[in-house]
Short mmCIF file of C-alpha atoms and ligand atoms in Angstrom, two decimals:
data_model
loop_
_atom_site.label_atom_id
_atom_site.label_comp_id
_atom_site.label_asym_id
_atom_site.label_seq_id
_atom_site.Cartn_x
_atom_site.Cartn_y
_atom_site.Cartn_z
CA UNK A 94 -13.49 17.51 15.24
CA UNK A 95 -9.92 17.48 13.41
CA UNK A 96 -9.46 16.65 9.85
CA UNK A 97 -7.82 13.99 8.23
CA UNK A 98 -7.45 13.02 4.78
CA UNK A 99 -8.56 9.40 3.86
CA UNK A 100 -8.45 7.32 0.84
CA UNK A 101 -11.92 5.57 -0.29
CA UNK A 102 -11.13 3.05 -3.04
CA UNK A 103 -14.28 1.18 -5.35
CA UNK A 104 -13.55 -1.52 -7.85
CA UNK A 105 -15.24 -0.45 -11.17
CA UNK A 106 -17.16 -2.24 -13.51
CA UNK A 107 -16.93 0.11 -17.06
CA UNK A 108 -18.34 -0.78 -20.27
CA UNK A 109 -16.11 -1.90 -23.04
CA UNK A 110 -16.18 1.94 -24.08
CA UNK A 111 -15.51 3.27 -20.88
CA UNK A 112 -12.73 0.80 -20.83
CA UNK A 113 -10.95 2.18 -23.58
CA UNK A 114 -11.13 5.78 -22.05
CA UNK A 115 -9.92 4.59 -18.94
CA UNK A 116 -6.77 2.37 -20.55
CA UNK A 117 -6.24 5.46 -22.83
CA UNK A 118 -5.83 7.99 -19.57
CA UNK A 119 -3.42 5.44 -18.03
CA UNK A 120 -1.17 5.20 -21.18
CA UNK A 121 -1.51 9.00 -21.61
CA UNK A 122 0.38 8.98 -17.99
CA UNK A 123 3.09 6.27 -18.84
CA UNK A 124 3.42 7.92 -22.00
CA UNK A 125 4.11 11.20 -20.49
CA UNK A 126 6.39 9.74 -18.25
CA UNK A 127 8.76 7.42 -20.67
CA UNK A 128 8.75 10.80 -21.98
CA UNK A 129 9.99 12.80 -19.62
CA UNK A 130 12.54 10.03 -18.93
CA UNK A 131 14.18 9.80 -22.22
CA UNK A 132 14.56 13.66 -22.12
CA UNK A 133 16.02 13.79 -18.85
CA UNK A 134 18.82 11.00 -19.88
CA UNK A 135 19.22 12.68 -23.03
CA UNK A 136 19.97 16.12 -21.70
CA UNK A 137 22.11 14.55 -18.78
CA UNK A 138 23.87 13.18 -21.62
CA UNK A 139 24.42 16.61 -23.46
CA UNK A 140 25.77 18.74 -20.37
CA UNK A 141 28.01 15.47 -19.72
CA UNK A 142 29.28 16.01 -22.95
CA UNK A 143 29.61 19.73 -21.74
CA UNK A 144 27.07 21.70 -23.23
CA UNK A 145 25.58 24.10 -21.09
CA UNK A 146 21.48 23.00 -20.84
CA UNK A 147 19.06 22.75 -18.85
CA UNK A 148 17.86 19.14 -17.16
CA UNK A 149 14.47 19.28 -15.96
CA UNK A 150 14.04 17.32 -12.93
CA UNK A 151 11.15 18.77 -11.02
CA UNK A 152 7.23 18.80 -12.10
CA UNK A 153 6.89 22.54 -13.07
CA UNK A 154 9.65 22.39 -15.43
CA UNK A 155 9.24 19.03 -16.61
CA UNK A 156 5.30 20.22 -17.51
CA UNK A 157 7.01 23.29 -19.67
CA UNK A 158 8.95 20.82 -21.35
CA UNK A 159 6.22 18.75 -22.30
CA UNK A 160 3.55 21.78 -23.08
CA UNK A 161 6.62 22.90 -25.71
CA UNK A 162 6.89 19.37 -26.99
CA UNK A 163 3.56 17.58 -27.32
CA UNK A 164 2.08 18.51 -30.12
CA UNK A 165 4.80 16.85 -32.28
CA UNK A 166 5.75 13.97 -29.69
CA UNK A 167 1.73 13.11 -28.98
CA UNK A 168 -0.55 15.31 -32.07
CA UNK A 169 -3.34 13.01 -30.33
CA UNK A 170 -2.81 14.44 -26.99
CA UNK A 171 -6.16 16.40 -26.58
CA UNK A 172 -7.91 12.75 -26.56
CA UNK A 173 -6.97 12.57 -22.89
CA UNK A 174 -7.21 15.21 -19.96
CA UNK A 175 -3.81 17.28 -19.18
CA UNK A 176 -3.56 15.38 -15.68
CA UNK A 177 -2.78 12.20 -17.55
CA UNK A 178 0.40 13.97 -18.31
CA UNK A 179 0.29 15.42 -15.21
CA UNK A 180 -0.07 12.41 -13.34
CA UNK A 181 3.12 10.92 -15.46
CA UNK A 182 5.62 13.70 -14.89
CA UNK A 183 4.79 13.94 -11.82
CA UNK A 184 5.52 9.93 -10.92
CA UNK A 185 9.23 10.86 -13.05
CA UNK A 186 9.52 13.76 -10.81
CA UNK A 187 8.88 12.09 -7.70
CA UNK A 188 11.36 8.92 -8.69
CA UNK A 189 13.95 11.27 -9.64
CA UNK A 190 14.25 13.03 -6.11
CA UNK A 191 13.84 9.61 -4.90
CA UNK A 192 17.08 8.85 -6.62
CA UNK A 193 19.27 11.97 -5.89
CA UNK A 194 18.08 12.09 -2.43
CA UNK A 195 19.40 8.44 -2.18
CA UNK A 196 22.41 9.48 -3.44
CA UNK A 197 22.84 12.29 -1.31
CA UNK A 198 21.52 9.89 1.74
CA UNK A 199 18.77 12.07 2.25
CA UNK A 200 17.04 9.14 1.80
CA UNK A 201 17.22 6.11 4.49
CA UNK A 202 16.72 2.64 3.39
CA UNK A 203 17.99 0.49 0.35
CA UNK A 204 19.57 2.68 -2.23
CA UNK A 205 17.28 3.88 -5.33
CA UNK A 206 18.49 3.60 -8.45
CA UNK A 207 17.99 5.66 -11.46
CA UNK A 208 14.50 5.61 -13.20
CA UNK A 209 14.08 3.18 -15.80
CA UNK A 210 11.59 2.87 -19.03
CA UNK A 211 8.15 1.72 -17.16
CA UNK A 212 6.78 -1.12 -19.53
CA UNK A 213 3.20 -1.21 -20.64
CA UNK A 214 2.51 -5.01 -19.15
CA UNK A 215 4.52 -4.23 -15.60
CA UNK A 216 4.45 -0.44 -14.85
CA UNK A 217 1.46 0.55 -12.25
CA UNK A 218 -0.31 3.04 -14.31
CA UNK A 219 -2.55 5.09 -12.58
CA UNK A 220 -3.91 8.78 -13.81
CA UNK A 221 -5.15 11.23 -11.02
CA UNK A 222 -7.28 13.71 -11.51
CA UNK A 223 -7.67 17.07 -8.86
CA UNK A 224 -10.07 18.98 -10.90
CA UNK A 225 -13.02 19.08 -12.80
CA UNK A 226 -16.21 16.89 -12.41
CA UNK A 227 -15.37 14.34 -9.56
CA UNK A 228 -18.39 12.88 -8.40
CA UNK A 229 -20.11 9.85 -6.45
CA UNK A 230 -23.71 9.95 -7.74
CA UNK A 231 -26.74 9.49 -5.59
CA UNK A 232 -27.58 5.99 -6.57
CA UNK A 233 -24.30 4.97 -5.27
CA UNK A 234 -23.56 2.81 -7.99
CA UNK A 235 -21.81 5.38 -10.39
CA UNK A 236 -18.85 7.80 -10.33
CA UNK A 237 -18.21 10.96 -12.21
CA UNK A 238 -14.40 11.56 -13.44
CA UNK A 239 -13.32 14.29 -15.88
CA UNK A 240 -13.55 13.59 -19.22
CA UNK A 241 -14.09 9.73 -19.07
CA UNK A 242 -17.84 10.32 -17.81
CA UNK A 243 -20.13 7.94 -15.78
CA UNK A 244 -18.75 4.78 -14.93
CA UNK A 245 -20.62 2.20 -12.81
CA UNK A 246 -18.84 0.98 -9.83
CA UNK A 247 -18.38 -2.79 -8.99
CA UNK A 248 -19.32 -2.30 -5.42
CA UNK A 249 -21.28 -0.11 -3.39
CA UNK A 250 -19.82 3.50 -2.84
CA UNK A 251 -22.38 4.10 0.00
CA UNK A 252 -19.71 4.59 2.80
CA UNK A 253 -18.27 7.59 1.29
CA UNK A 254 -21.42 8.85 -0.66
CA UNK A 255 -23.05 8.97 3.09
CA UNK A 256 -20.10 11.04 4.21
CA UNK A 257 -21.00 13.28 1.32
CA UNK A 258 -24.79 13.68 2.08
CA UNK A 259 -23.95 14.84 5.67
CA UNK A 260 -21.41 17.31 4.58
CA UNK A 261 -18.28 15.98 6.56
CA UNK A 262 -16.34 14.75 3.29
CA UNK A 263 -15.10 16.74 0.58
CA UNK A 264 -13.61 14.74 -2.53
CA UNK A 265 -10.04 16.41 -3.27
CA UNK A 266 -8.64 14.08 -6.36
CA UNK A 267 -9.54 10.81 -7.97
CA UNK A 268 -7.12 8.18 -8.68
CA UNK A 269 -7.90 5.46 -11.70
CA UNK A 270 -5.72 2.82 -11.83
CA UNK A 271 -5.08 -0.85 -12.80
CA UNK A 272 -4.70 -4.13 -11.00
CA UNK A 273 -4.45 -7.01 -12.73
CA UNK A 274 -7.39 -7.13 -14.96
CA UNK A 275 -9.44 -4.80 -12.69
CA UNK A 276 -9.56 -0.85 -12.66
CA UNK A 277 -10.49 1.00 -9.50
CA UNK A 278 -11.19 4.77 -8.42
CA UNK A 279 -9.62 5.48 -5.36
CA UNK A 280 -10.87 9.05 -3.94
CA UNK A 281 -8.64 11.15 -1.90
CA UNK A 282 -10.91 12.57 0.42
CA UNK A 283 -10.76 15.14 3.36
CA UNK A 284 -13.18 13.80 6.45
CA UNK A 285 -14.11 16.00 9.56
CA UNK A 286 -14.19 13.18 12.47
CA UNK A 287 -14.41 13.20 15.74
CA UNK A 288 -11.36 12.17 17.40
CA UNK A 289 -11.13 11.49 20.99
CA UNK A 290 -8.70 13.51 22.87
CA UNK A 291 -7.48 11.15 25.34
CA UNK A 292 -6.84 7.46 25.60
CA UNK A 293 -9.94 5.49 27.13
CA UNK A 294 -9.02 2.03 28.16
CA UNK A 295 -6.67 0.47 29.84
CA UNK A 296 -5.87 -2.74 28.29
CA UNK A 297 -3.00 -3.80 26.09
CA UNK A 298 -3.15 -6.05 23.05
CA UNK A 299 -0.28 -7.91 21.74
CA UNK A 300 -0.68 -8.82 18.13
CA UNK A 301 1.19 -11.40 16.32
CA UNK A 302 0.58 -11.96 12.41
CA UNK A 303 0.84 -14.86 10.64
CA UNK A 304 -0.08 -17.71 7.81
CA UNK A 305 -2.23 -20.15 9.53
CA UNK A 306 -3.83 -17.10 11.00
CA UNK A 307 -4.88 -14.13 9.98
CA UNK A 308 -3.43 -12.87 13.91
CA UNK A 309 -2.73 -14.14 17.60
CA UNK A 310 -3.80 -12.01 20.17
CA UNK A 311 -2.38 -11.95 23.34
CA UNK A 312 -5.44 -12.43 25.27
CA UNK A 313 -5.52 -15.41 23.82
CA UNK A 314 -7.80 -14.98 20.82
CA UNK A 315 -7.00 -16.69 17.68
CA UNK A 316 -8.25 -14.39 14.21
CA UNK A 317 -8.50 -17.14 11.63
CA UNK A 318 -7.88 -16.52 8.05
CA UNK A 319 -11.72 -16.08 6.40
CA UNK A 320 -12.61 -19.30 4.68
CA UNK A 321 -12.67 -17.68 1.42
CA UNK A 322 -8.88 -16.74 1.94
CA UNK A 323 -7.70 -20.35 2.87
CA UNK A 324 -8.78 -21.36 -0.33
CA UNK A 325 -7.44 -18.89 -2.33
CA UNK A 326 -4.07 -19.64 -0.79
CA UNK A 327 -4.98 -23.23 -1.71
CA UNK A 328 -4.87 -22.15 -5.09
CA UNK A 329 -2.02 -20.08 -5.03
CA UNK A 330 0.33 -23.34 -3.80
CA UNK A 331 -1.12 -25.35 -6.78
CA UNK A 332 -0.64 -22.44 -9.21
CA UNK A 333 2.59 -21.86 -7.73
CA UNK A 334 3.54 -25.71 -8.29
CA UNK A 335 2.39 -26.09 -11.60
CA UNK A 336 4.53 -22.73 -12.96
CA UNK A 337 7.34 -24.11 -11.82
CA UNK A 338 6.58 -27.03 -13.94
CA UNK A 339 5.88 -25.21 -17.02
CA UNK A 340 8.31 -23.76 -19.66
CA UNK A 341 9.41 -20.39 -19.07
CA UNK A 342 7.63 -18.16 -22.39
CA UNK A 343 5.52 -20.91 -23.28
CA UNK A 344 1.78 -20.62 -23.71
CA UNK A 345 0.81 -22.32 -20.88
CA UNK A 346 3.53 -20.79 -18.43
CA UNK A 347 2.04 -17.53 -19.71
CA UNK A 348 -1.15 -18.42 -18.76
CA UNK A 349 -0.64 -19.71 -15.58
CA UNK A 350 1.30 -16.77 -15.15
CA UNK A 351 -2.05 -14.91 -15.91
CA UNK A 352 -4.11 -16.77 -13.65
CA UNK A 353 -1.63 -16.45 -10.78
CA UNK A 354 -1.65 -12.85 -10.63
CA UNK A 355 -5.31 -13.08 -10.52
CA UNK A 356 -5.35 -15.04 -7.65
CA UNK A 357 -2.80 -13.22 -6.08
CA UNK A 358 -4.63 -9.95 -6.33
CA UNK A 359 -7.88 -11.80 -4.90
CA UNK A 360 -5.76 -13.09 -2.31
CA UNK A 361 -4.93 -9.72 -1.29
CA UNK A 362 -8.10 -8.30 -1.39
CA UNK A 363 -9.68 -10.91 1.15
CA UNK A 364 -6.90 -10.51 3.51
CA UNK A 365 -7.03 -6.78 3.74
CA UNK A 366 -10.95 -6.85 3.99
CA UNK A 367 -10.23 -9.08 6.73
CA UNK A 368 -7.14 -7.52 8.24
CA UNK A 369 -9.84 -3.87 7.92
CA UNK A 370 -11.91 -5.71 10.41
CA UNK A 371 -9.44 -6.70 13.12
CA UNK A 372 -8.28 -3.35 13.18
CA UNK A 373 -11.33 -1.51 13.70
CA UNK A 374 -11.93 -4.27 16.47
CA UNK A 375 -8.36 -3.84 18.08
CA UNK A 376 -8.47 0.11 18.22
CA UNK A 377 -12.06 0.29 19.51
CA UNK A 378 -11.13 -2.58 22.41
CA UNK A 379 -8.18 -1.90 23.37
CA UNK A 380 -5.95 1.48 25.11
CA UNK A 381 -2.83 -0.02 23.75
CA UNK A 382 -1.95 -2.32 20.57
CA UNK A 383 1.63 -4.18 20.19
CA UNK A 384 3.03 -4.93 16.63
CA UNK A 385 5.89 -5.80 15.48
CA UNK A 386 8.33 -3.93 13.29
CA UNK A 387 8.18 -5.31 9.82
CA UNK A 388 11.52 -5.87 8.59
CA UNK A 389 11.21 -4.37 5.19
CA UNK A 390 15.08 -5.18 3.66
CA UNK A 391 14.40 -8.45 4.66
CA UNK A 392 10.98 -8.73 3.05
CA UNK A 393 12.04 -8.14 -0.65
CA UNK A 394 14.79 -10.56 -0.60
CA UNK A 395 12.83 -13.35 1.00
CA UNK A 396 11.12 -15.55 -1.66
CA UNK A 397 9.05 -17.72 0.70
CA UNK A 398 5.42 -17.37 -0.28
CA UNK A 399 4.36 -18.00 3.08
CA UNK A 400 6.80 -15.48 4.74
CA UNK A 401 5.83 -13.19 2.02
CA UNK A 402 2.32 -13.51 2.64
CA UNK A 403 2.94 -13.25 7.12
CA UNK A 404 5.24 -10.33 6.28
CA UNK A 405 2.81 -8.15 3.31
CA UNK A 406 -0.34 -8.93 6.09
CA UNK A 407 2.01 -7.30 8.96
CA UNK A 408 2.72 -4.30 6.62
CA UNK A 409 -0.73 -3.56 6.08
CA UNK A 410 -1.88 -4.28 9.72
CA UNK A 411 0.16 -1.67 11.00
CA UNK A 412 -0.30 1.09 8.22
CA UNK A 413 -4.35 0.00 8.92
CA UNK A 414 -3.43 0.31 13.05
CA UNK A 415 -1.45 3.50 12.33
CA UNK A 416 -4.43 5.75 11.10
CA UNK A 417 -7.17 3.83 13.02
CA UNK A 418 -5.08 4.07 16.75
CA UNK A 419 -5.63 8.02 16.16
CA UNK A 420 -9.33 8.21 15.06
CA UNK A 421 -10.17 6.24 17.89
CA UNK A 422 -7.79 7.35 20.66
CA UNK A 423 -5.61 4.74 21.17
CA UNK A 424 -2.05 3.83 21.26
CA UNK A 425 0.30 2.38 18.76
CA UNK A 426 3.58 0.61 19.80
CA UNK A 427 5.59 -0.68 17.00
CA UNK A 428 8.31 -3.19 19.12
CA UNK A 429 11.92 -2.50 17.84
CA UNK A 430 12.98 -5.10 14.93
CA UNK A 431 16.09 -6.35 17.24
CA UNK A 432 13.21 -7.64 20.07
CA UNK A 433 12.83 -11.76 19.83
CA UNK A 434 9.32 -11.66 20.28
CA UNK A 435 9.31 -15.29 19.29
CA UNK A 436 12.75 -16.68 21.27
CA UNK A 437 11.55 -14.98 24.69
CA UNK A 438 9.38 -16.83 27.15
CA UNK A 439 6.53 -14.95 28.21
CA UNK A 440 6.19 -16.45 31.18
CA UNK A 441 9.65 -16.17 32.59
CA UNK A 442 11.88 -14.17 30.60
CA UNK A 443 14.62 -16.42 29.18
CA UNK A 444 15.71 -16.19 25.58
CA UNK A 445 15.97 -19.47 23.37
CA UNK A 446 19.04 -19.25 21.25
CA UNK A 447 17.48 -20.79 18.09
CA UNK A 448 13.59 -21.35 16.90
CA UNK A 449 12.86 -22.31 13.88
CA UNK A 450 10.00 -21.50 11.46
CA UNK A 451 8.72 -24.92 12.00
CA UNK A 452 8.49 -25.09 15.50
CA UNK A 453 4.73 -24.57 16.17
CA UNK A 454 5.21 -24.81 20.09
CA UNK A 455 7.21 -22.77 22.41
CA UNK A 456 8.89 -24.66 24.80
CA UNK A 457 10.80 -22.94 27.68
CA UNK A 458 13.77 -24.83 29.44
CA UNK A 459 13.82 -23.05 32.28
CA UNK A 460 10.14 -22.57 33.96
CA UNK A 461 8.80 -25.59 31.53
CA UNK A 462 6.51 -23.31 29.81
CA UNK A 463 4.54 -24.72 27.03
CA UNK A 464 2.59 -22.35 24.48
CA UNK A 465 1.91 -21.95 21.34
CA UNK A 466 4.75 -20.07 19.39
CA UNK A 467 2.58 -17.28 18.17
CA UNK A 468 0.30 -16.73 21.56
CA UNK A 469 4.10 -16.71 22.96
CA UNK A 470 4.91 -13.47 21.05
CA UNK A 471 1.92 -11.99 21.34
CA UNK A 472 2.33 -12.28 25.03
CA UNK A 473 5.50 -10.73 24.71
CA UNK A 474 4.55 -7.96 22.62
CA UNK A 475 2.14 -6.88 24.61
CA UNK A 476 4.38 -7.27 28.07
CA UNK A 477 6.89 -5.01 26.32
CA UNK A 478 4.38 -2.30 27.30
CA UNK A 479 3.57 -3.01 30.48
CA UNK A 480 7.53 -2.74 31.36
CA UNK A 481 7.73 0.76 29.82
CA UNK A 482 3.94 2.30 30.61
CA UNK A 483 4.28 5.65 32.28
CA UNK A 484 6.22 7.10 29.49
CA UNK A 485 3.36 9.14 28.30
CA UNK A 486 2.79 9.61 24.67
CA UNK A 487 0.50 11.37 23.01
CA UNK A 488 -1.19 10.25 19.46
CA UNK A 489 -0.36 12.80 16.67
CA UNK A 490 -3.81 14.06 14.97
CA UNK A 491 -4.99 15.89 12.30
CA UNK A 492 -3.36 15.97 8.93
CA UNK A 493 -2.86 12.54 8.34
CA UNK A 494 -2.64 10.68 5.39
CA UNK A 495 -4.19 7.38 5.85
CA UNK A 496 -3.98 6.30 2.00
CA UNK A 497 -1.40 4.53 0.13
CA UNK A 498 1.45 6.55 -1.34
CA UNK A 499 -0.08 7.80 -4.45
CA UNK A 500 0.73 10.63 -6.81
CA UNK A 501 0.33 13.99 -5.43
CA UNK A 502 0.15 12.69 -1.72
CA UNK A 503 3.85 12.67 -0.69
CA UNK A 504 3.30 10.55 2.53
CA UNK A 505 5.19 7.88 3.72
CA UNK A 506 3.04 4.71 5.39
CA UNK A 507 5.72 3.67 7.60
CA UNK A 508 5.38 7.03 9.07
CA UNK A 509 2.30 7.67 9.60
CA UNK A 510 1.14 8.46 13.16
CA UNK A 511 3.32 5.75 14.86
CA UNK A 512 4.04 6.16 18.58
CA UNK A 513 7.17 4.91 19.70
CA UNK A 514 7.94 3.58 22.85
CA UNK A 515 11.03 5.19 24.13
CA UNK A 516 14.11 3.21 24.90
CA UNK A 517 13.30 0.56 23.14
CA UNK A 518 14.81 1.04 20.12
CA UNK A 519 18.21 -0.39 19.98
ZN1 LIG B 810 10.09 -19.72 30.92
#
């Protein structure tokens, strides 16, 4: 048995009142944090101007601040629970390490820049809550969070509030936020599982993600996209289509806008209810899976929909394969970015100089190999192990932080529990 920590997130249905409480804990939290902002410039300011004060930049001092200064900045601030605050000083604390630590190149990746204002309409606002009443109830339809009550859940709770009846979950903090027009809970939650100690089978799995499909496997499998997906991707290329006909600020770009996001966020949710799936299948088949490195640089700047949507489905496969490989013993191998899964023939080894996104079919000029282009890198993926197998790796365990990065967790999803093949990276 080994513990990890696991996130368990329910889409909530709350009454108009309920509502209110929740929207009120979330502005508490952006409040808190605009804030803490626009004292942080302001004494940066001062001390650049050289007066000799004191610039709060991490949590603890950034709460004294705020316990000096709230009841004349927010006289309404008792409406809300303290870890609304909380759970916006802590986001400013977080984004300002984020930002010295990129200037220090502590940090890798693109660089961060200084935090700005968070907007009502854009900002993420989520409130988390550590203590106090946290409860799934017994009729699995309800959940208990401090000082916004009972709030019925959209969707059944049973897989965690089963966990909880056998006494191998513990609920540690409670996370309410906003998507779109939706709240959720998500519950940070510490699971005693049974995790194998050893890798069972011997097979490898090459996995290739894309748009027409959800995934190519190597062996040959094709994953299609679930129905209710295709046609929400349908709608997406209309949607997308008619905003760029619209007037930018007009009524009816706004709404479009509106209904966009909508079924962007549905979007999302099918594929990674699907993408759930073919991971649980892939690390209970399979000794050995094969992804590819997402190219995350890349990603932000590229303003395809369609690579967008292959690249945000590869993301999530692997931060899915990366918790799921240990829980059920088997091995992750993330190919380096540099490797042309796609330009290689599988069957003989030679490297096309140029393939474009277009090209459905692989066709080798040198053995006359012809495959399709995705079964091609899946094939190649997964013979990328096969050349290095014997370098023995173990899976890390225990510990882990399978959730999203949220506030208070500190974990990095590109990190977690990924095996690397040695000598591949270039
Ligand atoms: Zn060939």
């Amino acid at each position: 048995m080994a513990t990890v920590i696991q996130a368990y997130q329910f889409a909530l249905d709350p009454t108009p009142r309920k509502h209110g409480s929740l929207a009120s804990h979330a502005g508490a939290a952006l409040f808190a944090y605009n804030w803490g902002l626009e004292l942080v410039t302001a004494r940066l300011d001062q001390r650049r101007a050289g007066q000799d004060v004191q610039v709060p930049w991490r949590l603890p001092e950034l709460r004294r601040e705020w316990n000096r200064a709230k009841c004349q900045v927010a006289p309404w601030w008792q409406a809300n629970s303290k870890e609304a605050y909380n759970s916006g000083l802590d986001a400013l604390a977080r984004a300002l390490k984020n930002w010295s630590d990129s200037r220090s190149s502590r940090r890798k990746g693109r660089p961060v820049g200084f935090p700005r204002r968070k907007k009502k309409r854009r900002a993420r606002v989520a409130c988390r809550f550590t203590t106090g009443q946290i409860k799934v109830l017994p009729d699995r339809k309800h959940v208990q969070l401090p000082r916004i009550g009972v709030v019925r859940t959209h969707e059944s709770t049973r897989k965690l509030a089963r966990r909880l009846e056998q006494g191998t979950a513990r609920i540690l903090a409670a996370t309410i936020s906003r998507r779109v027009d939706r709240w959720y809970v998500s519950f940070t939650v510490e699971v005693q599982r049974a995790i194998p100690t050893s890798y069972g089978k011997p097979s490898v799995v090459g996995v290739d993600v894309g748009v027409r499909h959800l995934a190519v496997l190597s062996t040959g499998q094709t994953v299609a996209n679930p129905r209710t997906l295709e046609g929400s991707l349908r709608k997406l290329r209309r949607l997308n289509r008619e905003l760029a006909r619209r007037k930018p600020g007009s009524k009816h770009w706004n709404r479009t806008r509106r209904r966009l996001g909508r079924v962007h966020a549905r979007a999302a949710n099918l594929r990674r209810d699907a993408l759930h799936k073919l991971t649980s299948a892939l690390a209970t088949e399979h000794g050995t899976v094969v992804v590819e490195r997402l190219n995350v640089a890349g990603m932000v700047r590229n303003r395809r929909l369609a690579r967008a949507i292959a690249d945000s489905g590869l993301g999530e496969l692997r931060r899915l394969l990366a918790y799921k490989s240990t829980w059920y013993g088997c091995r992750l191998v993330v190919a380096d970015r540099f490797y042309p899964s796609s330009k290689t023939c599988s069957g003989c080894g030679w490297v096309k100089a140029k393939l474009t996104l277009a090209e459905r079919t692989f066709t080798c000029e040198t053995c006359g190999l012809v495959i399709n282009r995705d079964l091609n890198a899946a094939r190649n993926l997964a013979r990328l192990v096969e050349s290095v197998r014997g370098a023995d790796q173990k899976p890390q365990r225990a510990g882990q932080v399978a959730v999203k990065r949220e506030a208070g967790t500190g974990s990095d999803p590109d990190k977690t529990g990924i095996v690397e093949p040695q000598g591949l990276t270039a």
